[in-house]
Structure formats: C-alpha cells, structure tokens
CSV table of C-alpha atoms in Angstrom, one decimal:
chain,number,residue,atom,x,y,z
A,1,MET,CA,34.1,7.1,44.5
A,2,ILE,CA,33.0,6.8,40.9
A,3,GLN,CA,36.0,6.5,38.6
A,4,ALA,CA,36.2,9.0,35.8
A,5,ILE,CA,36.3,7.6,32.3
A,6,ALA,CA,37.1,10.9,30.5
A,7,LYS,CA,39.7,13.5,31.5
A,8,ARG,CA,38.3,16.4,29.6
A,9,VAL,CA,34.5,16.9,29.4
A,10,ALA,CA,32.4,20.0,28.7
A,11,GLY,CA,28.8,20.5,29.9
A,12,LEU,CA,26.6,22.9,28.0
A,13,ASP,CA,23.5,24.4,29.6
A,14,VAL,CA,21.6,25.5,26.5
A,15,HIS,CA,19.0,28.3,26.4
A,16,GLN,CA,17.4,30.2,23.6
A,17,VAL,CA,19.7,33.2,23.7
A,18,MET,CA,22.8,31.9,25.6
A,19,VAL,CA,24.9,28.8,26.3
A,20,MET,CA,26.6,28.3,29.6
A,21,ALA,CA,29.7,26.1,29.1
A,22,THR,CA,31.8,24.5,31.8
A,23,LEU,CA,35.0,22.6,31.0
A,24,LEU,CA,36.2,20.0,33.5
A,25,TYR,CA,39.7,18.6,33.1
A,26,GLU,CA,42.6,17.0,35.1
A,27,ASP,CA,45.9,18.9,35.3
A,28,ASN,CA,49.3,17.2,35.4
A,29,GLN,CA,49.0,16.7,39.2
A,30,GLY,CA,45.7,14.9,38.8
A,31,GLU,CA,43.6,17.8,40.3
A,32,ILE,CA,40.2,18.7,38.8
A,33,LYS,CA,40.1,22.1,37.2
A,34,LYS,CA,37.1,23.9,35.8
A,35,GLU,CA,36.6,26.8,33.5
A,36,THR,CA,33.2,28.4,32.8
A,37,ARG,CA,32.3,30.6,29.9
A,38,GLU,CA,29.1,32.1,28.5
A,39,TYR,CA,28.3,32.4,24.8
A,40,LYS,CA,25.4,33.7,22.8
A,41,THR,CA,23.5,31.4,20.5
A,42,PHE,CA,24.3,33.4,17.3
A,43,PRO,CA,26.1,31.3,14.6
A,44,ASN,CA,29.5,33.1,15.1
A,45,ASP,CA,29.3,32.8,18.9
A,46,LEU,CA,28.6,29.1,18.6
A,47,LYS,CA,31.5,28.7,16.2
A,48,ARG,CA,33.8,30.4,18.8
A,49,LEU,CA,32.5,28.0,21.5
A,50,ALA,CA,33.2,25.0,19.3
A,51,ILE,CA,36.7,26.3,18.5
A,52,TRP,CA,37.5,26.9,22.2
A,53,LEU,CA,36.4,23.3,23.1
A,54,LYS,CA,38.4,21.9,20.2
A,55,GLN,CA,41.5,23.7,21.3
A,56,ALA,CA,40.9,22.5,24.8
A,57,GLU,CA,41.0,18.9,23.4
A,58,VAL,CA,37.7,17.9,25.0
A,59,GLU,CA,36.9,14.2,24.8
A,60,LEU,CA,33.1,14.6,25.3
A,61,ILE,CA,30.5,17.4,25.2
A,62,VAL,CA,27.2,16.9,27.0
A,63,MET,CA,24.1,19.0,26.5
A,64,GLU,CA,20.4,18.7,27.5
A,65,SER,CA,17.7,18.3,24.9
A,66,THR,CA,16.1,21.7,25.6
A,67,GLY,CA,13.3,22.2,23.1
A,68,ILE,CA,14.7,22.8,19.7
A,69,TYR,CA,17.5,25.1,21.0
A,70,TRP,CA,20.0,22.3,21.2
A,71,LYS,CA,20.0,21.6,17.4
A,72,THR,CA,22.1,24.6,16.3
A,73,VAL,CA,24.5,24.0,19.2
A,74,TYR,CA,24.8,20.3,18.3
A,75,GLU,CA,25.4,21.2,14.6
A,76,ALA,CA,28.1,23.7,15.6
A,77,MET,CA,29.9,20.9,17.5
A,78,GLU,CA,29.3,18.5,14.6
A,79,ASP,CA,31.0,20.9,12.2
A,80,GLU,CA,34.2,20.8,14.3
A,81,GLU,CA,33.9,17.0,14.6
A,82,LEU,CA,33.5,17.1,18.3
A,83,LYS,CA,31.9,14.1,20.1
A,84,SER,CA,28.6,15.3,21.6
A,85,TYR,CA,25.9,13.7,23.7
A,86,VAL,CA,22.3,15.1,23.7
A,87,VAL,CA,20.7,13.6,26.8
A,88,ASN,CA,17.2,13.3,28.0
A,89,ALA,CA,16.3,15.7,30.8
A,90,ARG,CA,14.8,13.0,33.0
A,91,PHE,CA,18.3,11.4,33.5
A,92,ILE,CA,20.1,14.6,34.7
A,93,LYS,CA,17.9,16.1,37.4
A,94,ASN,CA,20.0,18.0,39.9
A,95,VAL,CA,19.4,18.3,43.6
A,96,PRO,CA,16.5,20.8,44.3
A,97,GLY,CA,17.6,24.2,45.6
A,98,ARG,CA,20.9,24.0,43.7
A,99,LYS,CA,19.9,25.1,40.3
A,100,THR,CA,21.7,27.8,38.4
A,101,ASP,CA,23.0,27.9,34.9
A,102,ILE,CA,26.6,27.5,36.0
A,103,MET,CA,25.7,24.6,38.4
A,104,ASP,CA,23.7,22.9,35.6
A,105,SER,CA,26.6,23.0,33.2
A,106,GLU,CA,28.9,21.7,35.9
A,107,TRP,CA,26.5,18.9,36.7
A,108,LEU,CA,26.3,17.9,33.1
A,109,ALA,CA,30.1,17.8,32.8
A,110,GLU,CA,30.4,15.8,36.0
A,111,LEU,CA,27.9,13.2,34.9
A,112,GLY,CA,29.5,12.9,31.5
A,113,ARG,CA,33.0,12.6,33.1
A,114,CYS,CA,31.9,9.7,35.2
A,115,GLY,CA,30.1,7.9,32.3
A,116,LEU,CA,26.6,8.1,33.9
A,117,LEU,CA,24.8,9.4,30.8
A,118,ARG,CA,23.4,7.7,27.8
A,119,PRO,CA,23.2,9.7,24.5
A,120,SER,CA,19.8,10.1,22.8
A,121,PHE,CA,19.5,8.9,19.2
A,122,ILE,CA,20.5,11.7,16.9
A,123,PRO,CA,20.3,10.7,13.2
A,124,PRO,CA,22.8,12.0,10.6
A,125,ARG,CA,22.3,15.5,9.2
A,126,ASP,CA,20.7,14.4,5.9
A,127,ILE,CA,18.1,12.4,7.8
A,128,ARG,CA,17.5,15.4,10.1
A,129,GLU,CA,16.9,17.6,7.1
A,130,LEU,CA,14.5,15.0,5.7
A,131,ARG,CA,12.5,15.2,8.9
A,132,LEU,CA,11.7,18.8,8.1
A,133,LEU,CA,9.7,17.6,5.1
A,134,THR,CA,8.0,14.6,6.6
A,135,ARG,CA,7.0,16.4,9.9
A,136,TYR,CA,5.7,19.4,8.0
A,137,ARG,CA,3.7,16.9,5.9
A,138,MET,CA,2.2,15.4,9.1
A,139,LYS,CA,1.3,18.9,10.3
A,140,LEU,CA,-0.5,19.7,7.1
A,141,MET,CA,-2.3,16.3,7.2
A,142,SER,CA,-3.5,17.2,10.7
A,143,ILE,CA,-4.8,20.5,9.4
A,144,TYR,CA,-6.4,18.7,6.4
A,145,GLY,CA,-8.3,16.4,8.7
A,146,CYS,CA,-9.5,19.3,10.9
A,147,GLU,CA,-10.8,21.2,7.8
A,148,LYS,CA,-12.7,18.1,6.7
A,149,ASN,CA,-14.3,17.9,10.2
A,150,ARG,CA,-15.1,21.6,10.1
A,151,LEU,CA,-16.8,21.0,6.7
A,152,THR,CA,-19.0,18.4,8.2
A,153,LYS,CA,-20.0,20.7,11.1
A,154,VAL,CA,-20.9,23.6,8.9
A,155,LEU,CA,-23.1,21.3,6.7
A,156,GLU,CA,-24.8,19.8,9.7
A,157,ALA,CA,-25.4,23.2,11.2
A,158,SER,CA,-27.1,24.3,8.0
A,159,GLY,CA,-29.4,21.3,7.9
A,160,ILE,CA,-27.5,19.5,5.2
A,161,LYS,CA,-27.4,15.8,6.3
A,162,LEU,CA,-24.9,14.8,3.6
A,163,GLY,CA,-22.6,13.2,6.2
A,164,CYS,CA,-25.3,10.6,7.1
A,165,ILE,CA,-25.3,9.2,3.5
A,166,VAL,CA,-21.7,9.5,2.1
A,167,SER,CA,-18.8,7.6,3.7
A,168,ASP,CA,-16.3,10.4,2.9
A,169,ILE,CA,-17.5,14.0,3.2
A,170,ASP,CA,-14.6,15.0,1.0
A,171,GLY,CA,-14.9,12.3,-1.6
A,172,VAL,CA,-15.5,12.9,-5.3
A,173,SER,CA,-19.3,12.7,-5.1
A,174,ALA,CA,-19.5,14.7,-1.9
A,175,ARG,CA,-17.1,17.4,-3.2
A,176,ARG,CA,-19.3,17.8,-6.4
A,177,MET,CA,-22.4,18.1,-4.3
A,178,VAL,CA,-21.0,20.7,-1.9
A,179,GLU,CA,-19.9,22.8,-4.8
A,180,ALA,CA,-23.4,22.5,-6.3
A,181,ILE,CA,-24.9,23.6,-3.0
A,182,LEU,CA,-22.8,26.7,-3.1
A,183,GLU,CA,-24.0,27.4,-6.6
A,184,GLY,CA,-27.7,27.2,-5.3
A,185,LYS,CA,-28.8,24.2,-7.3
A,186,GLU,CA,-31.9,22.1,-6.4
A,187,PRO,CA,-31.7,18.9,-4.3
A,188,LYS,CA,-32.8,16.7,-7.3
A,189,ASP,CA,-30.0,18.2,-9.5
A,190,ILE,CA,-27.5,17.8,-6.7
A,191,ALA,CA,-28.4,14.2,-6.1
A,192,LYS,CA,-27.7,13.3,-9.7
A,193,LEU,CA,-24.1,14.3,-9.3
A,194,ALA,CA,-23.5,11.1,-7.3
A,195,ILE,CA,-21.2,8.5,-8.9
A,196,GLY,CA,-20.4,4.8,-8.3
A,197,LYS,CA,-22.4,3.0,-5.6
A,198,LEU,CA,-23.8,6.3,-4.3
A,199,LYS,CA,-26.1,6.5,-7.3
A,200,ARG,CA,-28.3,3.9,-5.6
A,201,LYS,CA,-29.0,6.3,-2.8
A,202,GLU,CA,-30.4,9.1,-4.9
A,203,GLN,CA,-33.7,9.3,-3.0
A,204,GLU,CA,-31.9,9.4,0.4
A,205,LEU,CA,-29.6,12.1,-0.9
A,206,ILE,CA,-32.7,14.2,-2.0
A,207,GLN,CA,-34.1,13.8,1.5
A,208,ALA,CA,-30.8,14.8,3.1
A,209,LEU,CA,-30.7,18.0,1.0
A,210,GLU,CA,-34.3,19.2,1.3
A,211,ASN,CA,-35.1,22.4,3.0
A,212,TYR,CA,-31.5,23.2,4.0
A,213,ARG,CA,-30.7,26.7,5.4
A,214,LEU,CA,-27.4,28.1,4.1
A,215,SER,CA,-27.0,31.6,5.4
A,216,GLY,CA,-24.6,34.2,4.1
A,217,PRO,CA,-21.9,33.6,6.7
A,218,SER,CA,-22.3,29.8,6.4
A,219,ARG,CA,-21.9,30.0,2.6
A,220,PHE,CA,-18.7,32.2,3.0
A,221,VAL,CA,-17.2,29.8,5.6
A,222,LEU,CA,-18.1,26.7,3.5
A,223,ASN,CA,-16.4,28.3,0.4
A,224,GLU,CA,-13.3,29.2,2.4
A,225,ILE,CA,-13.0,25.6,3.8
A,226,LEU,CA,-13.3,24.1,0.3
A,227,SER,CA,-10.7,26.5,-1.0
A,228,HIS,CA,-8.3,25.7,1.9
A,229,ILE,CA,-8.8,21.9,1.4
A,230,LYS,CA,-7.9,22.2,-2.3
A,231,TRP,CA,-4.9,24.3,-1.4
A,232,LEU,CA,-3.8,21.7,1.1
A,233,GLU,CA,-4.1,18.9,-1.4
A,234,ILE,CA,-1.9,20.8,-3.9
A,235,ARG,CA,0.7,21.4,-1.2
A,236,LEU,CA,0.6,17.8,0.0
A,237,ASP,CA,1.2,16.5,-3.5
A,238,GLN,CA,4.2,18.8,-3.9
A,239,ILE,CA,5.6,17.6,-0.6
A,240,ASP,CA,5.1,14.0,-1.5
A,241,GLU,CA,7.1,14.5,-4.7
A,242,GLU,CA,9.9,16.1,-2.7
A,243,VAL,CA,9.9,13.3,-0.2
A,244,VAL,CA,10.0,10.6,-2.9
A,245,SER,CA,12.9,12.4,-4.6
A,246,ALA,CA,14.8,12.6,-1.3
A,247,MET,CA,14.7,8.8,-1.0
A,248,LYS,CA,17.3,8.2,-3.7
A,249,PRO,CA,20.2,7.7,-1.3
A,250,TYR,CA,18.0,5.2,0.7
A,251,GLU,CA,16.4,3.4,-2.3
A,252,VAL,CA,17.1,-0.1,-1.0
A,253,GLU,CA,15.8,0.4,2.5
A,254,TRP,CA,12.8,2.4,1.2
A,255,GLN,CA,11.8,-0.4,-1.1
A,256,LEU,CA,12.3,-3.0,1.6
A,257,LEU,CA,9.9,-1.2,4.0
A,258,GLN,CA,7.2,-1.2,1.3
A,259,THR,CA,7.1,-5.0,1.3
A,260,ILE,CA,5.4,-4.8,4.7
A,261,PRO,CA,1.5,-4.8,4.4
A,262,GLY,CA,0.0,-1.5,5.2
A,263,ILE,CA,3.1,0.6,4.5
A,264,ASN,CA,3.1,2.6,1.3
A,265,ARG,CA,5.9,4.7,-0.3
A,266,ILE,CA,5.1,7.8,1.8
A,267,SER,CA,4.8,5.9,5.1
A,268,ALA,CA,8.1,4.1,4.3
A,269,ALA,CA,9.8,7.4,3.6
A,270,MET,CA,8.5,8.9,6.9
A,271,LEU,CA,9.8,5.8,8.8
A,272,VAL,CA,13.3,6.3,7.3
A,273,SER,CA,13.2,10.0,8.3
A,274,GLU,CA,12.4,9.1,11.9
A,275,ILE,CA,14.6,6.0,12.7
A,276,GLY,CA,17.1,6.2,9.9
A,277,VAL,CA,18.5,3.1,8.1
A,278,ASP,CA,21.4,2.2,10.5
A,279,MET,CA,20.0,-0.1,13.1
A,280,SER,CA,23.4,-0.4,14.9
A,281,CYS,CA,22.3,2.8,16.8
A,282,PHE,CA,19.9,0.6,18.7
A,283,LYS,CA,21.0,-2.3,20.8
A,284,SER,CA,18.0,-4.5,19.9
A,285,LYS,CA,14.5,-4.3,18.5
A,286,GLU,CA,13.3,-3.9,22.1
A,287,HIS,CA,15.5,-0.9,22.6
A,288,LEU,CA,14.0,0.7,19.4
A,289,SER,CA,10.5,0.0,20.6
A,290,SER,CA,11.3,1.6,24.0
A,291,TRP,CA,12.8,4.6,22.4
A,292,ALA,CA,9.7,5.0,20.2
A,293,GLY,CA,7.4,4.6,23.2
A,294,MET,CA,5.5,1.7,21.6
A,295,CYS,CA,6.2,-1.1,24.1
A,296,PRO,CA,4.7,-1.8,27.5
A,297,GLY,CA,6.5,-0.1,30.4
A,298,ASN,CA,8.1,-1.9,33.4
A,299,ASN,CA,6.6,-1.0,36.8
A,300,GLU,CA,7.3,-3.7,39.4
A,301,SER,CA,7.6,-3.5,43.1
A,302,ALA,CA,7.9,-6.2,45.8
A,303,GLY,CA,7.4,-8.9,43.1
A,304,LYS,CA,4.1,-7.3,41.9
A,305,LYS,CA,3.6,-5.9,38.4
A,306,LYS,CA,1.7,-2.7,38.3
A,307,SER,CA,0.5,-0.6,35.4
A,308,GLY,CA,2.4,-1.3,32.2
A,309,LYS,CA,1.3,1.8,30.2
A,310,THR,CA,3.5,2.9,27.4
A,311,ARG,CA,6.0,5.6,28.3
A,312,LYS,CA,6.4,8.8,26.3
A,313,GLY,CA,8.5,8.4,23.2
A,314,ASN,CA,8.8,9.8,19.7
A,315,LYS,CA,5.2,11.1,19.0
A,316,TYR,CA,5.7,11.3,15.3
A,317,ILE,CA,6.7,7.6,14.8
A,318,GLY,CA,4.0,6.5,17.3
A,319,SER,CA,1.3,8.3,15.3
A,320,LEU,CA,2.7,6.9,12.0
A,321,LEU,CA,2.9,3.3,13.3
A,322,CYS,CA,-0.7,3.5,14.5
A,323,GLU,CA,-1.8,4.7,11.1
A,324,CYS,CA,0.1,1.8,9.4
A,325,ALA,CA,-1.5,-0.6,11.9
A,326,ASN,CA,-4.9,0.6,11.0
A,327,SER,CA,-4.2,-0.1,7.4
A,328,THR,CA,-2.5,-3.5,7.9
A,329,ARG,CA,-5.3,-4.9,10.0
A,330,ASN,CA,-7.4,-5.1,6.9
A,331,THR,CA,-4.9,-7.0,4.8
A,332,THR,CA,-4.6,-10.7,4.2
A,333,SER,CA,-1.6,-11.2,6.5
A,334,GLN,CA,-0.6,-12.3,10.0
A,335,PHE,CA,-1.6,-8.8,11.3
A,336,LYS,CA,-5.2,-9.3,10.5
A,337,GLY,CA,-5.4,-12.4,12.8
A,338,MET,CA,-3.3,-10.7,15.5
A,339,TYR,CA,-5.7,-7.7,15.5
A,340,GLN,CA,-8.8,-9.9,15.7
A,341,GLY,CA,-7.4,-11.8,18.6
A,342,LEU,CA,-6.4,-8.7,20.5
A,343,VAL,CA,-9.4,-6.4,19.9
A,344,ILE,CA,-11.8,-8.8,21.7
A,345,ARG,CA,-9.7,-8.8,24.9
A,346,ARG,CA,-8.1,-5.4,24.9
A,347,GLY,CA,-10.2,-3.1,22.7
A,348,HIS,CA,-9.4,-1.3,19.4
A,349,LYS,CA,-6.9,1.3,20.7
A,350,ARG,CA,-4.7,-1.1,22.6
A,351,ALA,CA,-4.8,-3.6,19.8
A,352,ILE,CA,-3.6,-0.9,17.4
A,353,VAL,CA,-0.7,0.0,19.6
A,354,ALA,CA,0.2,-3.6,20.0
A,355,LEU,CA,0.1,-4.0,16.2
A,356,GLY,CA,2.2,-0.9,15.8
A,357,HIS,CA,4.7,-2.4,18.2
A,358,LYS,CA,4.9,-5.6,16.1
A,359,LEU,CA,5.4,-3.6,13.0
A,360,LEU,CA,8.3,-1.7,14.5
A,361,GLU,CA,10.0,-4.9,15.5
A,362,ILE,CA,9.6,-6.2,12.0
A,363,ILE,CA,11.0,-2.9,10.6
A,364,TYR,CA,14.0,-3.3,12.8
A,365,VAL,CA,14.8,-6.8,11.5
A,366,ILE,CA,14.2,-5.8,7.9
A,367,LEU,CA,16.5,-2.8,8.1
A,368,LYS,CA,19.2,-4.7,10.0
A,369,ASN,CA,19.2,-7.8,7.7
A,370,LYS,CA,18.4,-5.9,4.5
A,371,LYS,CA,15.9,-8.6,3.5
A,372,PRO,CA,12.2,-8.1,2.4
A,373,TYR,CA,9.3,-9.0,4.5
A,374,LYS,CA,7.9,-12.5,4.2
A,375,ASP,CA,4.5,-13.1,5.8
A,376,PRO,CA,4.2,-16.6,7.5
A,377,ILE,CA,0.6,-17.2,6.3
A,378,VAL,CA,1.0,-16.0,2.7
A,379,ASN,CA,2.0,-18.5,0.0
A,380,TYR,CA,4.3,-16.3,-2.1
A,381,GLU,CA,4.9,-19.1,-4.7
A,382,GLU,CA,1.2,-19.4,-5.4
A,383,MET,CA,0.9,-15.7,-5.7
A,384,ALA,CA,3.7,-15.5,-8.2
A,385,VAL,CA,2.2,-18.3,-10.3
A,386,LYS,CA,-1.2,-16.7,-10.4
A,387,LYS,CA,0.3,-13.4,-11.3
A,388,ASN,CA,2.6,-14.7,-14.1
A,389,ALA,CA,0.8,-17.8,-15.4
A,390,PRO,CA,-1.0,-16.0,-18.2
A,391,ARG,CA,2.2,-14.4,-19.5
A,392,TRP,CA,4.0,-17.7,-19.2
A,393,ILE,CA,1.3,-19.5,-21.2
A,394,GLN,CA,1.3,-16.9,-23.9
A,395,THR,CA,5.1,-17.3,-24.3
A,396,LEU,CA,4.9,-21.1,-24.4
A,397,LYS,CA,2.1,-20.9,-27.1
A,398,LYS,CA,4.2,-18.4,-29.1
A,399,TYR,CA,7.1,-20.7,-29.4
A,400,GLY,CA,5.0,-23.9,-29.9
A,401,TYR,CA,5.8,-25.7,-26.6
A,402,ILE,CA,2.0,-26.1,-25.9
A,403,SER,CA,-1.2,-26.1,-27.9
A,404,GLU,CA,-4.6,-24.8,-27.1
A,405,ALA,CA,-5.7,-28.2,-26.0
A,406,GLY,CA,-2.8,-28.4,-23.5
A,407,ILE,CA,-3.8,-25.3,-21.6
A,408,LYS,CA,-5.4,-25.8,-18.2
A,409,GLN,CA,-8.9,-24.3,-18.3
A,410,ASN,CA,-8.9,-23.1,-14.7
A,411,VAL,CA,-5.9,-20.7,-15.2
A,412,ASN,CA,-7.1,-17.1,-15.0
C-alpha cells in the first residue's frame, strides 16, 4: 500500500461554470473521510471555496490544467495563500468507465495525498500578467504575416509580379510602389520610386508592372490590406513600448539575455515572460528543455531506441526559440558553425530545432548564474580594442602622451 504523505488534500475538478471539490482527510482514529462540495466559478463562489479549504486546513490542493479555466481557480487559492498544484492531464488519467465529476475530484485528491503528482510550472502573478502582453503580440505578429502573404496573392492574381523582384513585399520601396499602383500611376513612374539597391532593377520593375489588371474588388481588398498592415504596425509599436516598460523589475536578467547572439530586447522580454527569471523552478537545463518541448524524446524498448521526436511543450517558447535560432545562425558565433554542421545531415527544420535547444540551455545557465554570454570563438578583447582604440588615441593625444608620429597607421 502506498503511504500517504499528506493528511488533508483537496482535489478540484475544474470546468467552465462549476468546480467539483473533494476533501480527503484522516480523522483522529486514522480513518479516511471525504467531503464533496460543488461551487460555481464566479469570483465570490471561488472565494467561498478557498475559505472553506483554508478553514479545513488543507495541506495541498490539486487541480487539472483544463484549458484556461484553472487560472481563476488557481488565483483564488493563491489569494488565500493555499498550496496548489496544477497538473498535466496526461499524468492523471482515471480508469475508463469510472469517470464522473465527483470521481475525478476524488482521484485527484487521492493521487495528491499519496505524492504521485508533479506540479506544472506556474510563474508568479506578475510574470503571468506579462504573458498577456507578449502572447497578444505573437498573435498580432501572426496576423501581420498573414496579411503580407495575402498582399502578395492579390498582387499576383492581378498580374503584378512585384514579388518576383523585391525581397520584401512590405518593404519601403514595395510599399511606395503598391500605393502608387492604387493611385493608378504608370509603370515607369512607379519603378522610379525604388530606393537603395532596387534602383538597379528599374527595367525589371517596369516589366513586372506592365499590363496589370487591377479590378474594382481587387483594388478595394488591396487598399484594405494596406490599411490593416499599417494599423497592425502601430499596435505592435505600442505593445513593444509596454513590454519594454514592464521589464524594469527584471532589468538585470533582461540585459543578460540580450548578450546572446540573435536575441534582441523584445525576444529577451518574451523569454522572461515564458520561463521567468528563477531557474530554481527547474531541476536542470535538461528539465527546462523537456518542459519547453525542445529536446529529443526518449522512446526505448528491449534495448532498441525508436523515434526520438520532440514531445509537445510550450508552443509559444518553441516558436520564439526557433525564430531566435533563425537569426543567430547568421551571426559570427558558435551557432553559425553548429547550424552549418547540422543542416547537411538533418535538414533546415531539424537544425533550427537543435539550435533552439542549444539556445535554451544557454539561457538557463545565464539566468541561473547571472553572468553574460561569452562565445567560445569570439575574441572579446580584440573587439573591445577595435571599438575603443580611436577614443583612447584621441585622449592620449589630447594630454600629450603620444604624438602624430607615434600613432599606428593601421588603427581604424
């Protein structure tokens, strides 16, 4: 028989409109007693649930991570300073044919009483609130990308082959050209709007714009897409400002993450919002990688290793790490060589996931030790000298320590 590690445990079967709560406890004679109550999920009802459990002196509360419905219940328990576990549904499957709300709450309490459950990572409340900003930003970025793709499709369907010439259909030059198309200008005049390197392709641009067919509905849709893209850019800038201002309590960790190649200030803020800054919540960097779903899975039987595909994890941090990996593979760092070695054997997608896994392990070490990233193949002393040498030389000249003849000619 499994020995109980807690004498008073509550199991909460959480739904959208109600919570079924079962309290398991030992009486003075050592017998197991249970008490089951049903509460609505309105704020006052959840407060009454928390007060009841606190008065019952529960040692542990266990609930399943049911959609987003567990969040208000968890916060109600948090307000009363009650110890709560939010557990993954895959670890608490009950016996088939014995599933009711009451039985589910009893099963949760029984598992928690015997210490057979591991809590999911739940960041502090301020980090959870920061997630609202960063995840909303990711959703808007997804919509932003979809609108740019739709812009390309409408142009292509109208015989405007601008996407074949420009690298970014929503770049400065392309934006000016699309607006000129909506105004009905001639291809020669539109091609002259190109700036930078695109000026060299003026003849190609004229060919791409000749004899296009922009119907009334296409013109309307194109104008709506441009307006939506501009609106999204304004919203994203406002969200970025809010995210940056929210980083003040985590200034040190935020700046440390930005020392990693490929991670900018927004990416660093989004990483903080997903994994927090306290790495003691994770046993090791491998544990963090497993939680994020960024490491190979274990699937072995009879001494034979089978598919090692990554398991499902935090989709937000997985997507973010892959974006950072795509950026860092083009930097002069160890990640560039790692990517080049992997992409030949494993292909681009798997190489990016492996690079994201490596980034996450480095992030864990940085946040745990509170030390900036140091790339093993970068000579930081040489970089510092090249960056500061002109200023040093000017200062030495100013105070007469060296003359013009004493300055090395090869110093830039």
